[in-house]
Amino acid sequence: MRLKRSFRYSMYATFGALLLTGAGWLVADWQKNVAGDEIWQQAAANLLMVHGGVAMLALLTLGALIPVHLLRAWRSRKNRISGSIMAAFNAVLIVTAFGLYYLGSEEVRPWMSWIHLTAGFALSLMFPLHIWLGRRELR
C-alpha cells in the first residue's frame, strides 16, 4: 500500500527527527554524567523537549496511517509480518513514553527508558526494511 508522496515524506521526516533527537539526547545524557558540563545538561533537556514535541506529530501521523495504510494492507494481506512488527514497536514506544512521562517510580523508570531506547532504535532499523519489503511486493 503505497502512501501519497507528501504523507510518506512527512512520515520519513517525523521518524527521522525522532531518531536524531533520541540519539542526540542519549549522547547528551551520557556526556552530562561523564563531563559534568552544564551545556550537556541543557542540550539533553532541549533535545528531550523537541523529541516529545515531534512524538506528538508522530502520534498524529500514526493515527492517520491506520485507515489509509495499515487496515488496507491488512485486508489485502500485504506485508503483514513486518507491518505487525512495526505496529508492535510503535505500541511499545507509546506505552513506554507514557510511562517515562507519568510514572514517578525510580525503580521502573530505568527499565522503561531502556525498553524505549531499544524499541526506538529497533524501529529505526525495521522502518527501511518494511518499506523495502512492501516495494518488493509491488513488483
GROMACS .gro file of N, CA and C in nm:
model
  417
    1MET      N    1   0.084  -0.117   0.000
    1MET     CA    2   0.000   0.000   0.000
    1MET      C    3   0.089   0.123   0.000
    2ARG      N    4   0.108   0.178  -0.115
    2ARG     CA    5   0.193   0.296  -0.125
    2ARG      C    6   0.116   0.421  -0.080
    3LEU      N    7   0.182   0.500   0.001
    3LEU     CA    8   0.121   0.622   0.054
    3LEU      C    9   0.143   0.737  -0.044
    4LYS      N   10   0.061   0.841  -0.031
    4LYS     CA   11   0.083   0.962  -0.109
    4LYS      C   12   0.220   1.018  -0.073
    5ARG      N   13   0.284   1.078  -0.172
    5ARG     CA   14   0.421   1.127  -0.154
    5ARG      C   15   0.433   1.223  -0.035
    6SER      N   16   0.340   1.318  -0.025
    6SER     CA   17   0.350   1.417   0.083
    6SER      C   18   0.337   1.350   0.220
    7PHE      N   19   0.246   1.253   0.230
    7PHE     CA   20   0.228   1.184   0.358
    7PHE      C   21   0.350   1.097   0.388
    8ARG      N   22   0.400   1.031   0.285
    8ARG     CA   23   0.518   0.944   0.303
    8ARG      C   24   0.637   1.027   0.351
    9TYR      N   25   0.661   1.141   0.288
    9TYR     CA   26   0.774   1.224   0.328
    9TYR      C   27   0.755   1.284   0.468
   10SER      N   28   0.631   1.315   0.503
   10SER     CA   29   0.608   1.365   0.639
   10SER      C   30   0.635   1.255   0.742
   11MET      N   31   0.604   1.130   0.707
   11MET     CA   32   0.637   1.017   0.797
   11MET      C   33   0.789   1.004   0.809
   12TYR      N   34   0.858   1.010   0.696
   12TYR     CA   35   1.004   0.998   0.699
   12TYR      C   36   1.065   1.109   0.784
   13ALA      N   37   1.018   1.232   0.763
   13ALA     CA   38   1.072   1.347   0.837
   13ALA      C   39   1.045   1.334   0.986
   14THR      N   40   0.923   1.293   1.020
   14THR     CA   41   0.886   1.282   1.160
   14THR      C   42   0.969   1.175   1.230
   15PHE      N   43   0.977   1.057   1.170
   15PHE     CA   44   1.050   0.949   1.236
   15PHE      C   45   1.202   0.970   1.229
   16GLY      N   46   1.249   1.038   1.124
   16GLY     CA   47   1.390   1.075   1.120
   16GLY      C   48   1.424   1.173   1.232
   17ALA      N   49   1.336   1.270   1.254
   17ALA     CA   50   1.359   1.367   1.362
   17ALA      C   51   1.354   1.298   1.498
   18LEU      N   52   1.263   1.201   1.513
   18LEU     CA   53   1.258   1.127   1.640
   18LEU      C   54   1.388   1.051   1.663
   19LEU      N   55   1.439   0.987   1.558
   19LEU     CA   56   1.564   0.912   1.572
   19LEU      C   57   1.680   1.006   1.608
   20LEU      N   58   1.690   1.119   1.537
   20LEU     CA   59   1.801   1.211   1.562
   20LEU      C   60   1.794   1.274   1.701
   21THR      N   61   1.675   1.317   1.741
   21THR     CA   62   1.665   1.379   1.874
   21THR      C   63   1.681   1.276   1.985
   22GLY      N   64   1.633   1.153   1.961
   22GLY     CA   65   1.651   1.048   2.061
   22GLY      C   66   1.797   1.009   2.076
   23ALA      N   67   1.865   0.991   1.963
   23ALA     CA   68   2.008   0.957   1.968
   23ALA      C   69   2.088   1.073   2.025
   24GLY      N   70   2.052   1.195   1.987
   24GLY     CA   71   2.121   1.313   2.040
   24GLY      C   72   2.102   1.326   2.190
   25TRP      N   73   1.979   1.298   2.237
   25TRP     CA   74   1.954   1.302   2.381
   25TRP      C   75   2.038   1.197   2.453
   26LEU      N   76   2.049   1.078   2.393
   26LEU     CA   77   2.127   0.971   2.456
   26LEU      C   78   2.273   1.014   2.473
   27VAL      N   79   2.329   1.075   2.370
   27VAL     CA   80   2.468   1.123   2.378
   27VAL      C   81   2.480   1.235   2.482
   28ALA      N   82   2.389   1.331   2.478
   28ALA     CA   83   2.395   1.443   2.571
   28ALA      C   84   2.376   1.396   2.715
   29ASP      N   85   2.285   1.300   2.736
   29ASP     CA   86   2.263   1.249   2.871
   29ASP      C   87   2.386   1.176   2.923
   30TRP      N   88   2.449   1.101   2.836
   30TRP     CA   89   2.572   1.031   2.874
   30TRP      C   90   2.683   1.131   2.903
   31GLN      N   91   2.697   1.233   2.819
   31GLN     CA   92   2.802   1.333   2.837
   31GLN      C   93   2.783   1.418   2.963
   32LYS      N   94   2.658   1.445   2.999
   32LYS     CA   95   2.635   1.526   3.119
   32LYS      C   96   2.681   1.452   3.243
   33ASN      N   97   2.672   1.317   3.239
   33ASN     CA   98   2.719   1.239   3.353
   33ASN      C   99   2.870   1.221   3.352
   34VAL      N  100   2.930   1.217   3.233
   34VAL     CA  101   3.075   1.197   3.221
   34VAL      C  102   3.148   1.329   3.240
   35ALA      N  103   3.109   1.429   3.159
   35ALA     CA  104   3.182   1.556   3.160
   35ALA      C  105   3.135   1.648   3.272
   36GLY      N  106   3.006   1.637   3.306
   36GLY     CA  107   2.953   1.721   3.411
   36GLY      C  108   2.935   1.867   3.373
   37ASP      N  109   2.945   1.898   3.243
   37ASP     CA  110   2.928   2.035   3.196
   37ASP      C  111   2.781   2.073   3.192
   38GLU      N  112   2.756   2.198   3.220
   38GLU     CA  113   2.618   2.249   3.217
   38GLU      C  114   2.559   2.243   3.076
   39ILE      N  115   2.645   2.259   2.975
   39ILE     CA  116   2.595   2.262   2.837
   39ILE      C  117   2.531   2.129   2.799
   40TRP      N  118   2.584   2.018   2.848
   40TRP     CA  119   2.525   1.887   2.816
   40TRP      C  120   2.390   1.871   2.886
   41GLN      N  121   2.380   1.922   3.006
   41GLN     CA  122   2.251   1.919   3.077
   41GLN      C  123   2.146   1.997   2.999
   42GLN      N  124   2.185   2.116   2.951
   42GLN     CA  125   2.091   2.199   2.874
   42GLN      C  126   2.058   2.134   2.741
   43ALA      N  127   2.160   2.076   2.675
   43ALA     CA  128   2.136   2.009   2.546
   43ALA      C  129   2.042   1.890   2.564
   44ALA      N  130   2.062   1.813   2.670
   44ALA     CA  131   1.975   1.697   2.694
   44ALA      C  132   1.832   1.743   2.717
   45ALA      N  133   1.814   1.848   2.794
   45ALA     CA  134   1.679   1.899   2.822
   45ALA      C  135   1.612   1.949   2.694
   46ASN      N  136   1.687   2.024   2.612
   46ASN     CA  137   1.630   2.077   2.488
   46ASN      C  138   1.597   1.965   2.389
   47LEU      N  139   1.687   1.868   2.377
   47LEU     CA  140   1.661   1.757   2.284
   47LEU      C  141   1.540   1.675   2.329
   48LEU      N  142   1.526   1.657   2.459
   48LEU     CA  143   1.412   1.583   2.510
   48LEU      C  144   1.281   1.658   2.483
   49MET      N  145   1.286   1.790   2.495
   49MET     CA  146   1.166   1.871   2.468
   49MET      C  147   1.127   1.861   2.320
   50VAL      N  148   1.226   1.870   2.231
   50VAL     CA  149   1.197   1.859   2.087
   50VAL      C  150   1.149   1.717   2.055
   51HIS      N  151   1.212   1.618   2.116
   51HIS     CA  152   1.173   1.479   2.094
   51HIS      C  153   1.026   1.457   2.134
   52GLY      N  154   0.987   1.512   2.247
   52GLY     CA  155   0.848   1.500   2.292
   52GLY      C  156   0.751   1.570   2.198
   53GLY      N  157   0.791   1.686   2.148
   53GLY     CA  158   0.704   1.758   2.054
   53GLY      C  159   0.690   1.684   1.923
   54VAL      N  160   0.800   1.631   1.873
   54VAL     CA  161   0.794   1.555   1.747
   54VAL      C  162   0.715   1.424   1.768
   55ALA      N  163   0.723   1.369   1.888
   55ALA     CA  164   0.645   1.248   1.918
   55ALA      C  165   0.495   1.275   1.906
   56MET      N  166   0.453   1.396   1.941
   56MET     CA  167   0.311   1.432   1.923
   56MET      C  168   0.274   1.429   1.775
   57LEU      N  169   0.364   1.481   1.690
   57LEU     CA  170   0.339   1.475   1.546
   57LEU      C  171   0.337   1.330   1.497
   58ALA      N  172   0.425   1.248   1.554
   58ALA     CA  173   0.427   1.106   1.516
   58ALA      C  174   0.296   1.038   1.552
   59LEU      N  175   0.239   1.074   1.667
   59LEU     CA  176   0.110   1.017   1.705
   59LEU      C  177   0.002   1.055   1.604
   60LEU      N  178   0.006   1.181   1.559
   60LEU     CA  179  -0.091   1.225   1.457
   60LEU      C  180  -0.074   1.146   1.327
   61THR      N  181   0.049   1.131   1.283
   61THR     CA  182   0.072   1.061   1.156
   61THR      C  183   0.040   0.912   1.170
   62LEU      N  184   0.070   0.854   1.286
   62LEU     CA  185   0.035   0.714   1.306
   62LEU      C  186  -0.117   0.695   1.306
   63GLY      N  187  -0.187   0.788   1.367
   63GLY     CA  188  -0.334   0.781   1.366
   63GLY      C  189  -0.388   0.790   1.225
   64ALA      N  190  -0.329   0.877   1.144
   64ALA     CA  191  -0.373   0.891   1.005
   64ALA      C  192  -0.332   0.770   0.923
   65LEU      N  193  -0.226   0.704   0.963
   65LEU     CA  194  -0.175   0.589   0.889
   65LEU      C  195  -0.267   0.467   0.901
   66ILE      N  196  -0.338   0.456   1.010
   66ILE     CA  197  -0.420   0.336   1.034
   66ILE      C  198  -0.524   0.315   0.924
   67PRO      N  199  -0.611   0.412   0.893
   67PRO     CA  200  -0.711   0.384   0.789
   67PRO      C  201  -0.656   0.381   0.647
   68VAL      N  202  -0.555   0.462   0.618
   68VAL     CA  203  -0.509   0.471   0.478
   68VAL      C  204  -0.400   0.370   0.442
   69HIS      N  205  -0.341   0.307   0.540
   69HIS     CA  206  -0.231   0.215   0.509
   69HIS      C  207  -0.246   0.082   0.584
   70LEU      N  208  -0.252   0.090   0.714
   70LEU     CA  209  -0.249  -0.031   0.796
   70LEU      C  210  -0.368  -0.122   0.770
   71LEU      N  211  -0.489  -0.069   0.780
   71LEU     CA  212  -0.608  -0.152   0.762
   71LEU      C  213  -0.622  -0.202   0.618
   72ARG      N  214  -0.590  -0.116   0.522
   72ARG     CA  215  -0.600  -0.157   0.382
   72ARG      C  216  -0.499  -0.265   0.349
   73ALA      N  217  -0.377  -0.251   0.399
   73ALA     CA  218  -0.275  -0.353   0.374
   73ALA      C  219  -0.309  -0.483   0.445
   74TRP      N  220  -0.366  -0.473   0.564
   74TRP     CA  221  -0.403  -0.593   0.638
   74TRP      C  222  -0.512  -0.671   0.563
   75ARG      N  223  -0.612  -0.598   0.515
   75ARG     CA  224  -0.721  -0.664   0.442
   75ARG      C  225  -0.674  -0.727   0.313
   76SER      N  226  -0.578  -0.666   0.248
   76SER     CA  227  -0.528  -0.722   0.122
   76SER      C  228  -0.411  -0.817   0.144
   77ARG      N  229  -0.382  -0.847   0.271
   77ARG     CA  230  -0.280  -0.946   0.308
   77ARG      C  231  -0.141  -0.911   0.255
   78LYS      N  232  -0.107  -0.783   0.262
   78LYS     CA  233   0.023  -0.739   0.212
   78LYS      C  234   0.113  -0.697   0.327
   79ASN      N  235   0.235  -0.748   0.326
   79ASN     CA  236   0.340  -0.707   0.420
   79ASN      C  237   0.295  -0.717   0.566
   80ARG      N  238   0.221  -0.823   0.598
   80ARG     CA  239   0.161  -0.834   0.730
   80ARG      C  240   0.264  -0.853   0.842
   81ILE      N  241   0.366  -0.934   0.818
   81ILE     CA  242   0.461  -0.963   0.926
   81ILE      C  243   0.539  -0.838   0.965
   82SER      N  244   0.601  -0.774   0.867
   82SER     CA  245   0.680  -0.655   0.902
   82SER      C  246   0.588  -0.541   0.947
   83GLY      N  247   0.468  -0.532   0.892
   83GLY     CA  248   0.373  -0.431   0.936
   83GLY      C  249   0.329  -0.453   1.080
   84SER      N  250   0.308  -0.579   1.116
   84SER     CA  251   0.271  -0.610   1.255
   84SER      C  252   0.385  -0.577   1.350
   85ILE      N  253   0.507  -0.606   1.307
   85ILE     CA  254   0.623  -0.574   1.391
   85ILE      C  255   0.635  -0.422   1.409
   86MET      N  256   0.615  -0.349   1.299
   86MET     CA  257   0.619  -0.201   1.307
   86MET      C  258   0.512  -0.150   1.404
   87ALA      N  259   0.390  -0.204   1.393
   87ALA     CA  260   0.282  -0.161   1.482
   87ALA      C  261   0.315  -0.195   1.627
   88ALA      N  262   0.373  -0.314   1.649
   88ALA     CA  263   0.407  -0.354   1.786
   88ALA      C  264   0.516  -0.263   1.844
   89PHE      N  265   0.619  -0.232   1.766
   89PHE     CA  266   0.724  -0.142   1.815
   89PHE      C  267   0.667  -0.004   1.846
   90ASN      N  268   0.579   0.045   1.761
   90ASN     CA  269   0.518   0.175   1.787
   90ASN      C  270   0.433   0.171   1.913
   91ALA      N  271   0.361   0.062   1.935
   91ALA     CA  272   0.280   0.050   2.057
   91ALA      C  273   0.370   0.049   2.180
   92VAL      N  274   0.481  -0.024   2.173
   92VAL     CA  275   0.576  -0.027   2.286
   92VAL      C  276   0.630   0.113   2.312
   93LEU      N  277   0.663   0.185   2.206
   93LEU     CA  278   0.716   0.320   2.223
   93LEU      C  279   0.613   0.413   2.287
   94ILE      N  280   0.488   0.401   2.247
   94ILE     CA  281   0.383   0.487   2.304
   94ILE      C  282   0.364   0.455   2.452
   95VAL      N  283   0.357   0.327   2.485
   95VAL     CA  284   0.335   0.287   2.625
   95VAL      C  285   0.454   0.327   2.712
   96THR      N  286   0.576   0.302   2.664
   96THR     CA  287   0.692   0.337   2.746
   96THR      C  288   0.711   0.489   2.756
   97ALA      N  289   0.676   0.561   2.651
   97ALA     CA  290   0.683   0.708   2.659
   97ALA      C  291   0.585   0.760   2.763
   98PHE      N  292   0.466   0.703   2.764
   98PHE     CA  293   0.367   0.739   2.866
   98PHE      C  294   0.422   0.710   3.005
   99GLY      N  295   0.483   0.592   3.019
   99GLY     CA  296   0.541   0.554   3.147
   99GLY      C  297   0.655   0.646   3.189
  100LEU      N  298   0.739   0.682   3.095
  100LEU     CA  299   0.850   0.772   3.127
  100LEU      C  300   0.801   0.909   3.170
  101TYR      N  301   0.693   0.953   3.111
  101TYR     CA  302   0.643   1.087   3.141
  101TYR      C  303   0.562   1.091   3.270
  102TYR      N  304   0.483   0.986   3.293
  102TYR     CA  305   0.388   0.993   3.404
  102TYR      C  306   0.423   0.909   3.525
  103LEU      N  307   0.508   0.806   3.510
  103LEU     CA  308   0.543   0.725   3.626
  103LEU      C  309   0.659   0.790   3.699
  104GLY      N  310   0.644   0.805   3.828
  104GLY     CA  311   0.749   0.868   3.906
  104GLY      C  312   0.840   0.768   3.973
  105SER      N  313   0.815   0.639   3.952
  105SER     CA  314   0.892   0.537   4.021
  105SER      C  315   1.036   0.534   3.972
  106GLU      N  316   1.128   0.547   4.065
  106GLU     CA  317   1.270   0.541   4.029
  106GLU      C  318   1.316   0.399   4.000
  107GLU      N  319   1.236   0.300   4.042
  107GLU     CA  320   1.270   0.160   4.013
  107GLU      C  321   1.228   0.121   3.871
  108VAL      N  322   1.114   0.171   3.827
  108VAL     CA  323   1.059   0.134   3.697
  108VAL      C  324   1.117   0.220   3.585
  109ARG      N  325   1.148   0.344   3.616
  109ARG     CA  326   1.191   0.440   3.513
  109ARG      C  327   1.312   0.393   3.432
  110PRO      N  328   1.420   0.341   3.493
  110PRO     CA  329   1.532   0.294   3.410
  110PRO      C  330   1.492   0.181   3.314
  111TRP      N  331   1.405   0.092   3.359
  111TRP     CA  332   1.358  -0.016   3.271
  111TRP      C  333   1.279   0.039   3.154
  112MET      N  334   1.190   0.132   3.185
  112MET     CA  335   1.111   0.196   3.078
  112MET      C  336   1.203   0.265   2.979
  113SER      N  337   1.304   0.331   3.030
  113SER     CA  338   1.396   0.404   2.944
  113SER      C  339   1.470   0.309   2.850
  114TRP      N  340   1.522   0.199   2.903
  114TRP     CA  341   1.596   0.106   2.817
  114TRP      C  342   1.505   0.035   2.717
  115ILE      N  343   1.384   0.002   2.758
  115ILE     CA  344   1.289  -0.059   2.664
  115ILE      C  345   1.255   0.041   2.554
  116HIS      N  346   1.234   0.168   2.593
  116HIS     CA  347   1.200   0.273   2.496
  116HIS      C  348   1.316   0.294   2.397
  117LEU      N  349   1.438   0.301   2.449
  117LEU     CA  350   1.554   0.319   2.362
  117LEU      C  351   1.570   0.200   2.266
  118THR      N  352   1.558   0.080   2.319
  118THR     CA  353   1.574  -0.040   2.236
  118THR      C  354   1.467  -0.047   2.128
  119ALA      N  355   1.343  -0.023   2.167
  119ALA     CA  356   1.234  -0.027   2.068
  119ALA      C  357   1.251   0.084   1.965
  120GLY      N  358   1.296   0.200   2.007
  120GLY     CA  359   1.315   0.311   1.914
  120GLY      C  360   1.422   0.282   1.810
  121PHE      N  361   1.535   0.231   1.856
  121PHE     CA  362   1.642   0.200   1.761
  121PHE      C  363   1.604   0.080   1.674
  122ALA      N  364   1.534  -0.017   1.731
  122ALA     CA  365   1.488  -0.132   1.652
  122ALA      C  366   1.389  -0.087   1.545
  123LEU      N  367   1.301   0.005   1.581
  123LEU     CA  368   1.205   0.058   1.483
  123LEU      C  369   1.277   0.131   1.371
  124SER      N  370   1.382   0.204   1.405
  124SER     CA  371   1.455   0.277   1.300
  124SER      C  372   1.525   0.180   1.204
  125LEU      N  373   1.559   0.062   1.251
  125LEU     CA  374   1.616  -0.039   1.161
  125LEU      C  375   1.506  -0.110   1.083
  126MET      N  376   1.392  -0.129   1.147
  126MET     CA  377   1.281  -0.201   1.084
  126MET      C  378   1.211  -0.116   0.976
  127PHE      N  379   1.211   0.015   0.994
  127PHE     CA  380   1.141   0.106   0.904
  127PHE      C  381   1.186   0.088   0.758
  128PRO      N  382   1.315   0.098   0.726
  128PRO     CA  383   1.356   0.079   0.586
  128PRO      C  384   1.332  -0.063   0.536
  129LEU      N  385   1.343  -0.161   0.625
  129LEU     CA  386   1.317  -0.299   0.585
  129LEU      C  387   1.170  -0.317   0.547
  130HIS      N  388   1.080  -0.258   0.625
  130HIS     CA  389   0.937  -0.265   0.594
  130HIS      C  390   0.908  -0.200   0.459
  131ILE      N  391   0.969  -0.086   0.433
  131ILE     CA  392   0.949  -0.018   0.305
  131ILE      C  393   1.002  -0.104   0.190
  132TRP      N  394   1.120  -0.158   0.208
  132TRP     CA  395   1.180  -0.242   0.103
  132TRP      C  396   1.093  -0.366   0.076
  133LEU      N  397   1.045  -0.430   0.180
  133LEU     CA  398   0.960  -0.547   0.161
  133LEU      C  399   0.829  -0.510   0.090
  134GLY      N  400   0.773  -0.396   0.127
  134GLY     CA  401   0.649  -0.353   0.063
  134GLY      C  402   0.669  -0.320  -0.084
  135ARG      N  403   0.778  -0.253  -0.114
  135ARG     CA  404   0.805  -0.219  -0.256
  135ARG      C  405   0.837  -0.344  -0.336
  136ARG      N  406   0.899  -0.441  -0.273
  136ARG     CA  407   0.931  -0.566  -0.342
  136ARG      C  408   0.803  -0.640  -0.380
  137GLU      N  409   0.700  -0.633  -0.293
  137GLU     CA  410   0.572  -0.697  -0.324
  137GLU      C  411   0.500  -0.630  -0.440
  138LEU      N  412   0.524  -0.499  -0.458
  138LEU     CA  413   0.455  -0.426  -0.566
  138LEU      C  414   0.507  -0.466  -0.703
  139ARG      N  415   0.629  -0.516  -0.710
  139ARG     CA  416   0.687  -0.550  -0.841
  139ARG      C  417   0.628  -0.677  -0.897
   0.00000   0.00000   0.00000
